[in-house]
Amino acid sequence: MKRTHNNGELRLSDVSKEVSLIGWVAKKRNLGNLVFIDLRDRYGYTQLVFDSSFEEITNKIKNEYVLNVKGIVVKRKDANSNLATGEIEVNVTFVNIVNTSELTPFIIADKTDALEDTRLKYRYLDLRRPVMQENLITRHKITKSMRNYLDNLDFIEIETPLLTKATPEGARDYLVPSRINAGKFYALPQSPQLFKQLLMISGLERYYQIARCFRDEDLRSDRQPDFTQLDIETSFMSESEIMDLVEGLFLNILKDVKGYDLKLPLRKFTYKEVMDTYGSDKPDTRLGFELQDVSEIFANNNSDLLKDTAADGTFKAIVGKGLASDLSRKDIDALTLEVKKNGGSFLTFGKVSDNTFTGALTKLVSKEEESELFSKLNLEENDIVFLSAHLSWEKVCKAMGALRNELARRFVSVDKSDYDMLWVVDFPLFEYDEEKGTYTSTHHPFTRPYDEDIKYLDTDPSKVRAHHYDLVMNGYELGSGSLRIYNEAMQKKVFEIIGLSDEEIENQFGFFINAFKYGTPPHGGVAFGLDRIALILTESETIRDVIAFPKNASAVCPMSEAPSLASAKQLKELHIKIEKE
Ligand code: ASP
């Protein structure tokens, strides 16, 4: 089946040409003696005009039929400026119905009110919508740009196995039973972390991979059980050299895909700074509502609510400029809930009216504290100030960070085609997990501590900072990376601190630590979530819109109905018995 042009191609300069086109019927309009059909393919739409000699066949044609037509390009009387081909139409001289279509469960158009599960069930039709095709094309351009950039810098793309041993990235593993090795399981990789480090030990020096990763965790709008990341590892590079490499990568991606000029170098914030100011380790710095430290003002507060925290705790305030009259009691209750949901112990507020507070805060502050707050926070008529406090600095920062995001969601609209990019560095190597009663790795256990902090590993691990860097864009963590430990004893020590016994270290990582004995080069790397990058650059609402065949929020594919039951025969071969709950 030959076509001379695609459906997005014909222009005024093609008038009088005889052309042949193929595509799907997007719309049919019957105007008595003339029938107009918009023919669609990946490239666009072309308007076809059928005269009455085609009546019998045009009566049969319905939406989503596949047509092959021949015709003559003519100038339209009234051009349609919304369409690339809007200045011409094609007077049809021949038509062949290549295939018919049933009525589709939703209309194939950019705007849709179909439920997401219906779109996922008929994903092949959803992907016929031009906006979805555009998303996948943008995603392709992103990976192409990544590959070009890294290839120019001598990086090589190497695949690592999917059926493998557990790699700890903080989630549960997806396990695959082995038929041949009864009772044993492969783990799908949470990332290629161990393999890319082993490739450095092999001397490959500059590796990358567009890698599939699998993490069994509760889904959110920016998470999927299987997802893709650009995974990079290098030997002999310093932290700042790796960061420069990454900045060049994003300069190229934004230029190639969006024609956007990213200003370099990117800003660098320490973990302490972003938490103090934005209450998040992945802040969008454009939103306003910054957290302000007012601990000093409250150091001697005597109120029942605050006195326990007053001397040693952290007090954080957020000012809503001119918003007092926009926030009802009900709004404030909802904001309080948000703060509590995110680990805060309380939220109180004061509205500014006639140079004094009204609201819950009046009962908690003395006249002197009130006037100090007014001058420190530059409070004016109709401002609202929110206050929370906690003995844990981190907890109050996180809780107020959640409040900041919620206020911004209600009151700030950001330009999605602009990019707020920054680095966060100086993370702690460990976080204390109260439930488990042990330290866990902030990044992962292969992250190298700062040399000058190694002395705290035995005495106070919470003081050890890590060579760990996160790249943040528009409030999303785009990627994380670190310099790695390359010394066997240090690697064992870190495993011990996160609570692994000698036996567990040997069983889970014996092969990995053993490799460290054979001339391990200093190395480091980073990985970026491709789905998130595509989400931001396509300005989509969810990462499901930039993945061809995603799962829904229950980790189910409504189209194939995976996951599904296995047959008794398969289970027997896999030596698995299912117990009914
Ligand atoms: N493996 C890490 C991750 O998936 C990235 C890295 O350290 O390179 O987050």
PDB file of N, CA, C and O and ligand atoms in Angstrom, residues 167-169 190-194 196-197 213 215 227 229-233 443-444 446-447 468-470 477 479-484 524-528, ligand 1:
ATOM      1  N   THR A 167      18.735  -6.121  45.133  1.00  0.00           N
ATOM      2  CA  THR A 167      19.573  -4.909  45.229  1.00  0.00           C
ATOM      3  C   THR A 167      18.817  -3.949  46.139  1.00  0.00           C
ATOM      4  O   THR A 167      17.690  -3.594  45.824  1.00  0.00           O
ATOM      5  N   PRO A 168      19.395  -3.531  47.237  1.00  0.00           N
ATOM      6  CA  PRO A 168      18.597  -2.725  48.162  1.00  0.00           C
ATOM      7  C   PRO A 168      18.471  -1.276  47.721  1.00  0.00           C
ATOM      8  O   PRO A 168      19.457  -0.572  47.594  1.00  0.00           O
ATOM      9  N   GLU A 169      17.256  -0.820  47.444  1.00  0.00           N
ATOM     10  CA  GLU A 169      16.996   0.601  47.193  1.00  0.00           C
ATOM     11  C   GLU A 169      15.858   1.055  48.103  1.00  0.00           C
ATOM     12  O   GLU A 169      15.205   2.042  47.847  1.00  0.00           O
ATOM     13  N   GLN A 190      15.854  -3.717  41.781  1.00  0.00           N
ATOM     14  CA  GLN A 190      15.307  -2.395  42.133  1.00  0.00           C
ATOM     15  C   GLN A 190      16.099  -1.316  41.406  1.00  0.00           C
ATOM     16  O   GLN A 190      15.607  -0.208  41.201  1.00  0.00           O
ATOM     17  N   SER A 191      17.319  -1.646  41.004  1.00  0.00           N
ATOM     18  CA  SER A 191      18.145  -0.799  40.138  1.00  0.00           C
ATOM     19  C   SER A 191      19.358  -1.656  39.760  1.00  0.00           C
ATOM     20  O   SER A 191      19.589  -2.686  40.392  1.00  0.00           O
ATOM     21  N   PRO A 192      20.128  -1.257  38.757  1.00  0.00           N
ATOM     22  CA  PRO A 192      21.311  -2.073  38.415  1.00  0.00           C
ATOM     23  C   PRO A 192      22.519  -1.766  39.297  1.00  0.00           C
ATOM     24  O   PRO A 192      23.654  -2.023  38.913  1.00  0.00           O
ATOM     25  N   GLN A 193      22.285  -1.225  40.493  1.00  0.00           N
ATOM     26  CA  GLN A 193      23.365  -0.685  41.327  1.00  0.00           C
ATOM     27  C   GLN A 193      24.578  -1.613  41.462  1.00  0.00           C
ATOM     28  O   GLN A 193      25.708  -1.212  41.188  1.00  0.00           O
ATOM     29  N   LEU A 194      24.354  -2.865  41.887  1.00  0.00           N
ATOM     30  CA  LEU A 194      25.507  -3.741  42.133  1.00  0.00           C
ATOM     31  C   LEU A 194      26.253  -4.020  40.838  1.00  0.00           C
ATOM     32  O   LEU A 194      27.484  -4.004  40.796  1.00  0.00           O
ATOM     33  N   LYS A 196      26.408  -2.205  38.085  1.00  0.00           N
ATOM     34  CA  LYS A 196      27.170  -1.092  37.495  1.00  0.00           C
ATOM     35  C   LYS A 196      28.454  -0.850  38.280  1.00  0.00           C
ATOM     36  O   LYS A 196      29.471  -0.488  37.703  1.00  0.00           O
ATOM     37  N   GLN A 197      28.420  -1.113  39.582  1.00  0.00           N
ATOM     38  CA  GLN A 197      29.658  -0.983  40.351  1.00  0.00           C
ATOM     39  C   GLN A 197      30.653  -2.085  39.956  1.00  0.00           C
ATOM     40  O   GLN A 197      31.844  -1.839  39.831  1.00  0.00           O
ATOM     41  N   CYS A 213      13.603  -0.931  36.116  1.00  0.00           N
ATOM     42  CA  CYS A 213      13.763  -1.199  37.546  1.00  0.00           C
ATOM     43  C   CYS A 213      12.401  -1.594  38.113  1.00  0.00           C
ATOM     44  O   CYS A 213      11.367  -1.176  37.593  1.00  0.00           O
ATOM     45  N   ARG A 215      10.174  -1.998  41.735  1.00  0.00           N
ATOM     46  CA  ARG A 215      10.100  -1.779  43.182  1.00  0.00           C
ATOM     47  C   ARG A 215       8.664  -2.000  43.639  1.00  0.00           C
ATOM     48  O   ARG A 215       7.745  -1.378  43.105  1.00  0.00           O
ATOM     49  N   PHE A 227       9.547   0.705  36.237  1.00  0.00           N
ATOM     50  CA  PHE A 227       9.793   2.036  35.703  1.00  0.00           C
ATOM     51  C   PHE A 227      11.176   2.049  35.055  1.00  0.00           C
ATOM     52  O   PHE A 227      11.901   1.053  35.100  1.00  0.00           O
ATOM     53  N   GLN A 229      14.927   4.015  34.340  1.00  0.00           N
ATOM     54  CA  GLN A 229      15.832   5.106  34.705  1.00  0.00           C
ATOM     55  C   GLN A 229      17.059   5.141  33.809  1.00  0.00           C
ATOM     56  O   GLN A 229      17.469   4.134  33.243  1.00  0.00           O
ATOM     57  N   LEU A 230      17.589   6.356  33.649  1.00  0.00           N
ATOM     58  CA  LEU A 230      18.891   6.482  32.991  1.00  0.00           C
ATOM     59  C   LEU A 230      19.911   6.251  34.095  1.00  0.00           C
ATOM     60  O   LEU A 230      19.991   7.021  35.051  1.00  0.00           O
ATOM     61  N   ASP A 231      20.681   5.172  33.939  1.00  0.00           N
ATOM     62  CA  ASP A 231      21.595   4.744  34.989  1.00  0.00           C
ATOM     63  C   ASP A 231      23.017   4.987  34.504  1.00  0.00           C
ATOM     64  O   ASP A 231      23.372   4.597  33.386  1.00  0.00           O
ATOM     65  N   ILE A 232      23.815   5.671  35.315  1.00  0.00           N
ATOM     66  CA  ILE A 232      25.170   6.057  34.900  1.00  0.00           C
ATOM     67  C   ILE A 232      26.158   5.658  35.988  1.00  0.00           C
ATOM     68  O   ILE A 232      25.864   5.786  37.172  1.00  0.00           O
ATOM     69  N   GLU A 233      27.343   5.194  35.593  1.00  0.00           N
ATOM     70  CA  GLU A 233      28.408   4.966  36.569  1.00  0.00           C
ATOM     71  C   GLU A 233      29.743   5.301  35.913  1.00  0.00           C
ATOM     72  O   GLU A 233      29.930   5.051  34.704  1.00  0.00           O
ATOM     73  N   HIS A 443      20.563   7.130  51.244  1.00  0.00           N
ATOM     74  CA  HIS A 443      20.558   6.836  49.805  1.00  0.00           C
ATOM     75  C   HIS A 443      20.553   5.324  49.632  1.00  0.00           C
ATOM     76  O   HIS A 443      19.522   4.717  49.493  1.00  0.00           O
ATOM     77  N   HIS A 444      21.697   4.720  49.655  1.00  0.00           N
ATOM     78  CA  HIS A 444      21.798   3.262  49.733  1.00  0.00           C
ATOM     79  C   HIS A 444      23.132   2.929  50.387  1.00  0.00           C
ATOM     80  O   HIS A 444      23.994   3.801  50.513  1.00  0.00           O
ATOM     81  N   PHE A 446      25.831   1.775  49.658  1.00  0.00           N
ATOM     82  CA  PHE A 446      27.096   1.801  48.920  1.00  0.00           C
ATOM     83  C   PHE A 446      27.678   3.216  48.852  1.00  0.00           C
ATOM     84  O   PHE A 446      28.699   3.468  48.222  1.00  0.00           O
ATOM     85  N   THR A 447      26.973   4.166  49.486  1.00  0.00           N
ATOM     86  CA  THR A 447      27.359   5.573  49.437  1.00  0.00           C
ATOM     87  C   THR A 447      28.559   5.857  50.336  1.00  0.00           C
ATOM     88  O   THR A 447      28.605   5.407  51.478  1.00  0.00           O
ATOM     89  N   HIS A 468      26.617  12.348  48.510  1.00  0.00           N
ATOM     90  CA  HIS A 468      25.326  11.993  47.913  1.00  0.00           C
ATOM     91  C   HIS A 468      24.728  13.276  47.358  1.00  0.00           C
ATOM     92  O   HIS A 468      24.716  14.297  48.026  1.00  0.00           O
ATOM     93  N   TYR A 469      24.275  13.227  46.123  1.00  0.00           N
ATOM     94  CA  TYR A 469      23.721  14.422  45.482  1.00  0.00           C
ATOM     95  C   TYR A 469      22.406  14.060  44.803  1.00  0.00           C
ATOM     96  O   TYR A 469      22.272  13.010  44.180  1.00  0.00           O
ATOM     97  N   ASP A 470      21.419  14.920  44.979  1.00  0.00           N
ATOM     98  CA  ASP A 470      20.114  14.717  44.331  1.00  0.00           C
ATOM     99  C   ASP A 470      19.868  15.852  43.357  1.00  0.00           C
ATOM    100  O   ASP A 470      20.147  17.012  43.669  1.00  0.00           O
ATOM    101  N   GLU A 477      12.051  14.843  42.655  1.00  0.00           N
ATOM    102  CA  GLU A 477      13.418  14.338  42.706  1.00  0.00           C
ATOM    103  C   GLU A 477      13.648  13.615  41.381  1.00  0.00           C
ATOM    104  O   GLU A 477      13.071  12.572  41.120  1.00  0.00           O
ATOM    105  N   GLY A 479      16.642  12.606  40.204  1.00  0.00           N
ATOM    106  CA  GLY A 479      17.637  11.559  40.288  1.00  0.00           C
ATOM    107  C   GLY A 479      18.503  11.715  41.501  1.00  0.00           C
ATOM    108  O   GLY A 479      18.569  12.788  42.114  1.00  0.00           O
ATOM    109  N   SER A 480      19.145  10.601  41.841  1.00  0.00           N
ATOM    110  CA  SER A 480      20.040  10.572  42.993  1.00  0.00           C
ATOM    111  C   SER A 480      21.318   9.892  42.570  1.00  0.00           C
ATOM    112  O   SER A 480      21.286   8.972  41.748  1.00  0.00           O
ATOM    113  N   GLY A 481      22.392  10.297  43.196  1.00  0.00           N
ATOM    114  CA  GLY A 481      23.634   9.592  42.929  1.00  0.00           C
ATOM    115  C   GLY A 481      24.580   9.771  44.078  1.00  0.00           C
ATOM    116  O   GLY A 481      24.299  10.508  45.028  1.00  0.00           O
ATOM    117  N   SER A 482      25.707   9.094  43.983  1.00  0.00           N
ATOM    118  CA  SER A 482      26.686   9.211  45.067  1.00  0.00           C
ATOM    119  C   SER A 482      28.040   8.717  44.597  1.00  0.00           C
ATOM    120  O   SER A 482      28.143   7.982  43.610  1.00  0.00           O
ATOM    121  N   LEU A 483      29.085   9.149  45.318  1.00  0.00           N
ATOM    122  CA  LEU A 483      30.362   8.451  45.202  1.00  0.00           C
ATOM    123  C   LEU A 483      30.192   7.182  46.020  1.00  0.00           C
ATOM    124  O   LEU A 483      29.442   7.158  46.992  1.00  0.00           O
ATOM    125  N   ARG A 484      30.895   6.117  45.611  1.00  0.00           N
ATOM    126  CA  ARG A 484      30.688   4.822  46.280  1.00  0.00           C
ATOM    127  C   ARG A 484      31.864   4.474  47.186  1.00  0.00           C
ATOM    128  O   ARG A 484      33.004   4.889  46.925  1.00  0.00           O
ATOM    129  N   GLY A 524      31.738   6.360  41.081  1.00  0.00           N
ATOM    130  CA  GLY A 524      30.503   6.998  41.532  1.00  0.00           C
ATOM    131  C   GLY A 524      29.539   7.099  40.369  1.00  0.00           C
ATOM    132  O   GLY A 524      29.922   6.877  39.215  1.00  0.00           O
ATOM    133  N   GLY A 525      28.309   7.416  40.661  1.00  0.00           N
ATOM    134  CA  GLY A 525      27.339   7.482  39.572  1.00  0.00           C
ATOM    135  C   GLY A 525      26.064   8.133  40.009  1.00  0.00           C
ATOM    136  O   GLY A 525      25.987   8.781  41.063  1.00  0.00           O
ATOM    137  N   VAL A 526      25.053   7.920  39.183  1.00  0.00           N
ATOM    138  CA  VAL A 526      23.796   8.615  39.395  1.00  0.00           C
ATOM    139  C   VAL A 526      22.728   7.921  38.547  1.00  0.00           C
ATOM    140  O   VAL A 526      23.066   7.200  37.602  1.00  0.00           O
ATOM    141  N   ALA A 527      21.473   8.100  38.895  1.00  0.00           N
ATOM    142  CA  ALA A 527      20.393   7.557  38.059  1.00  0.00           C
ATOM    143  C   ALA A 527      19.224   8.532  38.048  1.00  0.00           C
ATOM    144  O   ALA A 527      18.935   9.161  39.075  1.00  0.00           O
ATOM    145  N   PHE A 528      18.572   8.657  36.897  1.00  0.00           N
ATOM    146  CA  PHE A 528      17.456   9.597  36.745  1.00  0.00           C
ATOM    147  C   PHE A 528      16.199   8.872  36.302  1.00  0.00           C
ATOM    148  O   PHE A 528      16.260   8.026  35.413  1.00  0.00           O
TER     149      PHE A 528
HETATM  150  N1  ASP B   1      20.919   3.177  42.277  1.00  0.00           N
HETATM  151  C1  ASP B   1      20.518   4.501  42.674  1.00  0.00           C
HETATM  152  C2  ASP B   1      18.994   4.642  42.525  1.00  0.00           C
HETATM  153  O1  ASP B   1      18.373   3.904  41.794  1.00  0.00           O
HETATM  154  C3  ASP B   1      21.163   5.576  41.884  1.00  0.00           C
HETATM  155  C4  ASP B   1      22.634   5.638  42.033  1.00  0.00           C
HETATM  156  O2  ASP B   1      23.136   5.686  43.162  1.00  0.00           O
HETATM  157  O3  ASP B   1      23.297   5.664  41.006  1.00  0.00           O
HETATM  158  O4  ASP B   1      18.419   5.537  43.106  1.00  0.00           O
END
